[in-house]
PDB file of C-alpha atoms in Angstrom:
ATOM      1  CA  MET A 106      -3.605  30.239   5.268  1.00 54.00           C
ATOM      2  CA  GLN A 107      -2.843  30.026   8.957  1.00 61.00           C
ATOM      3  CA  GLY A 108      -3.045  26.663  10.673  1.00 65.00           C
ATOM      4  CA  LYS A 109      -5.753  26.262  13.265  1.00 78.00           C
ATOM      5  CA  PRO A 110      -4.850  25.677  16.893  1.00 84.00           C
ATOM      6  CA  ARG A 111      -4.642  21.949  17.525  1.00 86.00           C
ATOM      7  CA  PRO A 112      -5.225  20.082  20.757  1.00 90.00           C
ATOM      8  CA  ALA A 113      -2.097  18.668  22.329  1.00 92.00           C
ATOM      9  CA  ALA A 114      -1.386  15.001  21.675  1.00 93.00           C
ATOM     10  CA  THR A 115       1.174  12.606  23.036  1.00 95.00           C
ATOM     11  CA  VAL A 116       3.230  10.275  20.860  1.00 94.00           C
ATOM     12  CA  GLN A 117       1.130   7.393  22.196  1.00 95.00           C
ATOM     13  CA  GLU A 118      -2.097   9.168  21.161  1.00 95.00           C
ATOM     14  CA  ALA A 119      -0.661   9.876  17.706  1.00 93.00           C
ATOM     15  CA  LEU A 120       0.407   6.231  17.323  1.00 94.00           C
ATOM     16  CA  ALA A 121      -3.046   5.037  18.410  1.00 95.00           C
ATOM     17  CA  ARG A 122      -4.678   7.306  15.814  1.00 95.00           C
ATOM     18  CA  MET A 123      -2.219   6.093  13.186  1.00 94.00           C
ATOM     19  CA  ASP A 124      -3.007   2.467  14.071  1.00 95.00           C
ATOM     20  CA  ARG A 125      -6.718   3.117  13.640  1.00 96.00           C
ATOM     21  CA  TYR A 126      -6.175   4.916  10.321  1.00 94.00           C
ATOM     22  CA  VAL A 127      -3.949   2.098   9.016  1.00 94.00           C
ATOM     23  CA  ALA A 128      -6.420  -0.575  10.173  1.00 95.00           C
ATOM     24  CA  LEU A 129      -9.316   1.201   8.460  1.00 95.00           C
ATOM     25  CA  GLY A 130      -7.135   1.656   5.377  1.00 94.00           C
ATOM     26  CA  ILE A 131      -6.424  -2.069   5.230  1.00 94.00           C
ATOM     27  CA  ILE A 132     -10.123  -2.909   5.468  1.00 96.00           C
ATOM     28  CA  GLY A 133     -10.921  -0.183   2.940  1.00 95.00           C
ATOM     29  CA  GLN A 134      -8.327  -1.486   0.487  1.00 95.00           C
ATOM     30  CA  GLN A 135      -9.772  -4.976   0.788  1.00 97.00           C
ATOM     31  CA  GLU A 136     -13.261  -3.693   0.045  1.00 97.00           C
ATOM     32  CA  VAL A 137     -12.120  -1.542  -2.880  1.00 96.00           C
ATOM     33  CA  ALA A 138     -10.085  -4.430  -4.282  1.00 97.00           C
ATOM     34  CA  GLN A 139     -13.119  -6.700  -4.033  1.00 97.00           C
ATOM     35  CA  LEU A 140     -15.293  -4.061  -5.720  1.00 96.00           C
ATOM     36  CA  LEU A 141     -12.802  -3.899  -8.599  1.00 96.00           C
ATOM     37  CA  GLY A 142     -12.356  -7.676  -8.818  1.00 96.00           C
ATOM     38  CA  LEU A 143      -8.745  -7.593  -7.601  1.00 97.00           C
ATOM     39  CA  ASN A 144      -6.781  -8.662  -4.564  1.00 97.00           C
ATOM     40  CA  VAL A 145      -5.106  -6.071  -2.324  1.00 96.00           C
ATOM     41  CA  THR A 146      -1.590  -6.688  -3.643  1.00 96.00           C
ATOM     42  CA  ASP A 147      -2.740  -6.283  -7.241  1.00 97.00           C
ATOM     43  CA  LEU A 148      -4.661  -3.123  -6.327  1.00 97.00           C
ATOM     44  CA  THR A 149      -1.595  -1.711  -4.583  1.00 95.00           C
ATOM     45  CA  CYS A 150       0.540  -2.373  -7.651  1.00 96.00           C
ATOM     46  CA  LEU A 151      -2.128  -0.884  -9.897  1.00 97.00           C
ATOM     47  CA  GLY A 152      -2.065   2.230  -7.722  1.00 95.00           C
ATOM     48  CA  HIS A 153       1.679   2.588  -8.349  1.00 96.00           C
ATOM     49  CA  ILE A 154       1.153   2.022 -12.072  1.00 96.00           C
ATOM     50  CA  LEU A 155      -1.498   4.740 -12.144  1.00 96.00           C
ATOM     51  CA  GLY A 156       0.662   7.028 -10.011  1.00 93.00           C
ATOM     52  CA  ALA A 157       3.508   6.776 -12.508  1.00 93.00           C
ATOM     53  CA  GLY A 158       1.396   8.654 -15.043  1.00 88.00           C
ATOM     54  CA  ASP A 159       3.347   9.424 -18.193  1.00 87.00           C
ATOM     55  CA  ASN A 160       6.464   7.648 -16.907  1.00 91.00           C
ATOM     56  CA  PRO A 161       5.496   3.960 -17.053  1.00 94.00           C
ATOM     57  CA  LEU A 162       7.159   1.689 -14.535  1.00 94.00           C
ATOM     58  CA  GLY A 163       9.217  -1.370 -15.272  1.00 92.00           C
ATOM     59  CA  ALA A 164       8.618  -4.576 -13.337  1.00 90.00           C
ATOM     60  CA  GLY A 165      11.755  -3.924 -11.293  1.00 91.00           C
ATOM     61  CA  ASP A 166      10.528  -0.432 -10.411  1.00 93.00           C
ATOM     62  CA  LEU A 167       7.227  -1.902  -9.257  1.00 95.00           C
ATOM     63  CA  ALA A 168       9.025  -4.548  -7.194  1.00 93.00           C
ATOM     64  CA  GLU A 169      11.072  -1.851  -5.485  1.00 92.00           C
ATOM     65  CA  LEU A 170       8.059   0.379  -4.786  1.00 91.00           C
ATOM     66  CA  THR A 171       6.031  -2.462  -3.296  1.00 91.00           C
ATOM     67  CA  ASN A 172       8.843  -4.375  -1.624  1.00 87.00           C
ATOM     68  CA  LEU A 173       7.812  -7.485  -3.581  1.00 91.00           C
ATOM     69  CA  THR A 174      10.087  -9.869  -5.444  1.00 91.00           C
ATOM     70  CA  THR A 175      10.286  -9.541  -9.212  1.00 90.00           C
ATOM     71  CA  GLY A 176       8.724 -13.003  -9.456  1.00 93.00           C
ATOM     72  CA  ALA A 177       5.751 -11.867  -7.392  1.00 95.00           C
ATOM     73  CA  VAL A 178       5.429  -8.759  -9.552  1.00 95.00           C
ATOM     74  CA  THR A 179       5.345 -10.931 -12.676  1.00 95.00           C
ATOM     75  CA  GLY A 180       2.346 -12.767 -11.204  1.00 96.00           C
ATOM     76  CA  VAL A 181       0.673  -9.458 -10.341  1.00 97.00           C
ATOM     77  CA  LEU A 182       1.197  -8.140 -13.877  1.00 96.00           C
ATOM     78  CA  ASN A 183      -0.176 -11.344 -15.381  1.00 97.00           C
ATOM     79  CA  ARG A 184      -3.341 -10.997 -13.259  1.00 97.00           C
ATOM     80  CA  LEU A 185      -3.719  -7.272 -14.010  1.00 97.00           C
ATOM     81  CA  GLU A 186      -3.410  -7.968 -17.744  1.00 97.00           C
ATOM     82  CA  ARG A 187      -5.951 -10.802 -17.614  1.00 96.00           C
ATOM     83  CA  ALA A 188      -8.367  -8.540 -15.713  1.00 96.00           C
ATOM     84  CA  GLY A 189      -7.891  -5.745 -18.284  1.00 96.00           C
ATOM     85  CA  TYR A 190      -6.341  -3.225 -15.876  1.00 97.00           C
ATOM     86  CA  ALA A 191      -2.826  -2.977 -17.313  1.00 96.00           C
ATOM     87  CA  ARG A 192      -0.640  -4.081 -20.170  1.00 95.00           C
ATOM     88  CA  ARG A 193       3.049  -4.422 -20.862  1.00 94.00           C
ATOM     89  CA  ARG A 194       4.743  -2.348 -23.544  1.00 92.00           C
ATOM     90  CA  PRO A 195       8.309  -2.571 -24.826  1.00 90.00           C
ATOM     91  CA  ASP A 196      10.585   0.039 -23.315  1.00 87.00           C
ATOM     92  CA  PRO A 197      11.384   2.458 -26.174  1.00 86.00           C
ATOM     93  CA  ALA A 198      14.911   2.966 -24.813  1.00 86.00           C
ATOM     94  CA  ASP A 199      15.666  -0.734 -24.286  1.00 86.00           C
ATOM     95  CA  ARG A 200      13.674  -3.354 -26.208  1.00 83.00           C
ATOM     96  CA  ARG A 201      14.732  -6.064 -23.730  1.00 84.00           C
ATOM     97  CA  ARG A 202      12.740  -4.362 -20.977  1.00 87.00           C
ATOM     98  CA  VAL A 203       9.034  -3.783 -20.637  1.00 88.00           C
ATOM     99  CA  ARG A 204       7.051  -0.959 -19.118  1.00 94.00           C
ATOM    100  CA  VAL A 205       3.604  -1.288 -17.585  1.00 95.00           C
ATOM    101  CA  VAL A 206       0.746   1.042 -18.447  1.00 94.00           C
ATOM    102  CA  ALA A 207      -2.796   1.158 -17.146  1.00 95.00           C
ATOM    103  CA  ASP A 208      -5.740   0.622 -19.456  1.00 95.00           C
ATOM    104  CA  PRO A 209      -7.495   4.023 -19.693  1.00 95.00           C
ATOM    105  CA  ALA A 210     -11.009   2.620 -19.175  1.00 95.00           C
ATOM    106  CA  ALA A 211      -9.846   0.596 -16.177  1.00 92.00           C
ATOM    107  CA  ALA A 212      -8.050   3.635 -14.784  1.00 93.00           C
ATOM    108  CA  ALA A 213     -11.298   5.597 -15.020  1.00 95.00           C
ATOM    109  CA  ARG A 214     -13.072   2.894 -12.961  1.00 94.00           C
ATOM    110  CA  VAL A 215     -10.376   3.047 -10.291  1.00 95.00           C
ATOM    111  CA  PHE A 216     -10.417   6.856 -10.174  1.00 95.00           C
ATOM    112  CA  ALA A 217     -14.210   6.823  -9.838  1.00 96.00           C
ATOM    113  CA  VAL A 218     -13.818   4.808  -6.638  1.00 96.00           C
ATOM    114  CA  TYR A 219     -10.965   6.853  -5.156  1.00 95.00           C
ATOM    115  CA  GLU A 220     -11.808  10.425  -6.221  1.00 96.00           C
ATOM    116  CA  PRO A 221     -14.506  10.966  -3.551  1.00 96.00           C
ATOM    117  CA  PHE A 222     -12.127   9.772  -0.840  1.00 95.00           C
ATOM    118  CA  TYR A 223      -9.270  11.961  -2.065  1.00 95.00           C
ATOM    119  CA  ALA A 224     -11.652  14.929  -2.214  1.00 97.00           C
ATOM    120  CA  ARG A 225     -12.495  14.321   1.454  1.00 97.00           C
ATOM    121  CA  LEU A 226      -8.814  14.118   2.360  1.00 96.00           C
ATOM    122  CA  GLY A 227      -8.171  17.266   0.312  1.00 97.00           C
ATOM    123  CA  ALA A 228     -10.751  19.057   2.455  1.00 97.00           C
ATOM    124  CA  VAL A 229      -8.913  17.899   5.584  1.00 95.00           C
ATOM    125  CA  PHE A 230      -5.566  19.121   4.195  1.00 96.00           C
ATOM    126  CA  ALA A 231      -7.187  22.475   3.346  1.00 95.00           C
ATOM    127  CA  GLU A 232      -7.534  23.079   7.083  1.00 93.00           C
ATOM    128  CA  TYR A 233      -3.750  23.002   7.486  1.00 94.00           C
ATOM    129  CA  SER A 234      -1.216  25.662   6.597  1.00 94.00           C
ATOM    130  CA  PRO A 235       1.359  24.913   3.872  1.00 95.00           C
ATOM    131  CA  ASP A 236       3.996  24.513   6.593  1.00 94.00           C
ATOM    132  CA  GLU A 237       1.799  21.996   8.423  1.00 94.00           C
ATOM    133  CA  VAL A 238       1.164  20.058   5.204  1.00 96.00           C
ATOM    134  CA  ALA A 239       4.935  19.995   4.653  1.00 96.00           C
ATOM    135  CA  VAL A 240       5.394  18.467   8.125  1.00 95.00           C
ATOM    136  CA  ILE A 241       2.694  15.861   7.428  1.00 95.00           C
ATOM    137  CA  ALA A 242       4.256  14.992   4.071  1.00 96.00           C
ATOM    138  CA  ASP A 243       7.693  14.764   5.659  1.00 97.00           C
ATOM    139  CA  TRP A 244       6.343  12.493   8.399  1.00 96.00           C
ATOM    140  CA  PHE A 245       4.736  10.135   5.872  1.00 95.00           C
ATOM    141  CA  GLY A 246       7.946   9.974   3.837  1.00 95.00           C
ATOM    142  CA  ARG A 247      10.070   9.226   6.880  1.00 96.00           C
ATOM    143  CA  ALA A 248       7.538   6.766   8.301  1.00 95.00           C
ATOM    144  CA  THR A 249       7.504   4.934   4.955  1.00 91.00           C
ATOM    145  CA  ALA A 250      11.260   4.451   5.224  1.00 93.00           C
ATOM    146  CA  GLU A 251      10.819   3.045   8.739  1.00 94.00           C
ATOM    147  CA  VAL A 252       8.051   0.680   7.614  1.00 91.00           C
ATOM    148  CA  THR A 253      10.297  -0.548   4.810  1.00 87.00           C
ATOM    149  CA  ALA A 254      13.184  -1.164   7.212  1.00 91.00           C
ATOM    150  CA  HIS A 255      10.908  -2.982   9.661  1.00 91.00           C
ATOM    151  CA  LEU A 256       9.412  -5.112   6.884  1.00 86.00           C
ATOM    152  CA  GLU A 257      12.912  -6.154   5.845  1.00 87.00           C
ATOM    153  CA  ARG A 258      13.557  -7.349   9.412  1.00 90.00           C
ATOM    154  CA  VAL A 259      10.225  -9.210   9.509  1.00 87.00           C
ATOM    155  CA  ARG A 260      10.992 -10.928   6.208  1.00 84.00           C
ATOM    156  CA  ALA A 261      14.476 -11.850   7.429  1.00 86.00           C
ATOM    157  CA  SER A 262      12.906 -13.452  10.540  1.00 85.00           C
ATOM    158  CA  GLU A 263      14.971 -11.196  12.784  1.00 84.00           C
ATOM    159  CA  LEU A 264      12.150 -10.519  15.212  1.00 80.00           C
ATOM    160  CA  GLY A 265      11.702 -13.904  16.862  1.00 71.00           C
ATOM    161  CA  PRO A 266       9.252 -16.736  16.440  1.00 68.00           C
ATOM    162  CA  VAL A 267       5.947 -16.117  14.697  1.00 61.00           C
ATOM    163  CA  ALA A 268       3.988 -18.821  16.506  1.00 64.00           C
ATOM    164  CA  PRO A 269       3.796 -19.105  20.283  1.00 62.00           C
ATOM    165  CA  GLN A 270       6.025 -21.745  21.792  1.00 62.00           C
ATOM    166  CA  ARG A 271       4.314 -24.840  23.150  1.00 62.00           C
ATOM    167  CA  LEU A 272       4.763 -25.241  26.881  1.00 61.00           C
ATOM    168  CA  GLY A 273       4.345 -28.984  27.110  1.00 58.00           C
ATOM    169  CA  PRO A 274       3.908 -32.153  25.106  1.00 58.00           C
ATOM    170  CA  VAL A 275       1.080 -32.294  22.629  1.00 56.00           C
ATOM    171  CA  ASN A 276      -1.502 -34.971  23.400  1.00 54.00           C
ATOM    172  CA  PRO A 277      -2.996 -35.969  20.044  1.00 56.00           C
ATOM    173  CA  LYS A 278      -5.829 -37.978  21.675  1.00 57.00           C
ATOM    174  CA  PRO A 279      -8.719 -36.199  23.352  1.00 51.00           C
ATOM    175  CA  ARG A 280      -9.147 -36.986  27.046  1.00 48.00           C
ATOM    176  CA  TRP A 281     -12.886 -37.656  26.938  1.00 47.00           C
TER     177      TRP A 281
END
């Protein structure tokens, strides 16, 4: 399939469209998580668990994929197990480790929510040539690496103060 002619776009226009897509994605994830009785972090981890398919992830793998600490992942796995979405299984190659698998019935509920959206995105991708899809996939992979690097800097507090600096003394008593 040949790609369709596309209108020109500047980097700033592309970034603005990306910002809108990401913002809608965040809101969408919150709504889907709420629908499924989860929080966004747990839903994100569940997505990685489901994406692993027949190669179940270990807790360390999940921590690396999500950029969470292993302690945070332990809390996520505890909540996913309590909610019936996932369970831990001993690693057949190393009994000291565990692997995480999704509950099939829970996976079906999650897929029922996401399949219509992925079908819509599939229709969008169908309008692009294989070479264009390769460029899009490459961009997402490279952008993910940049997000990860930026998040590391944010977490290391390398980007300056989070709260605005106060310009004068704080007066704890109202003036009225």
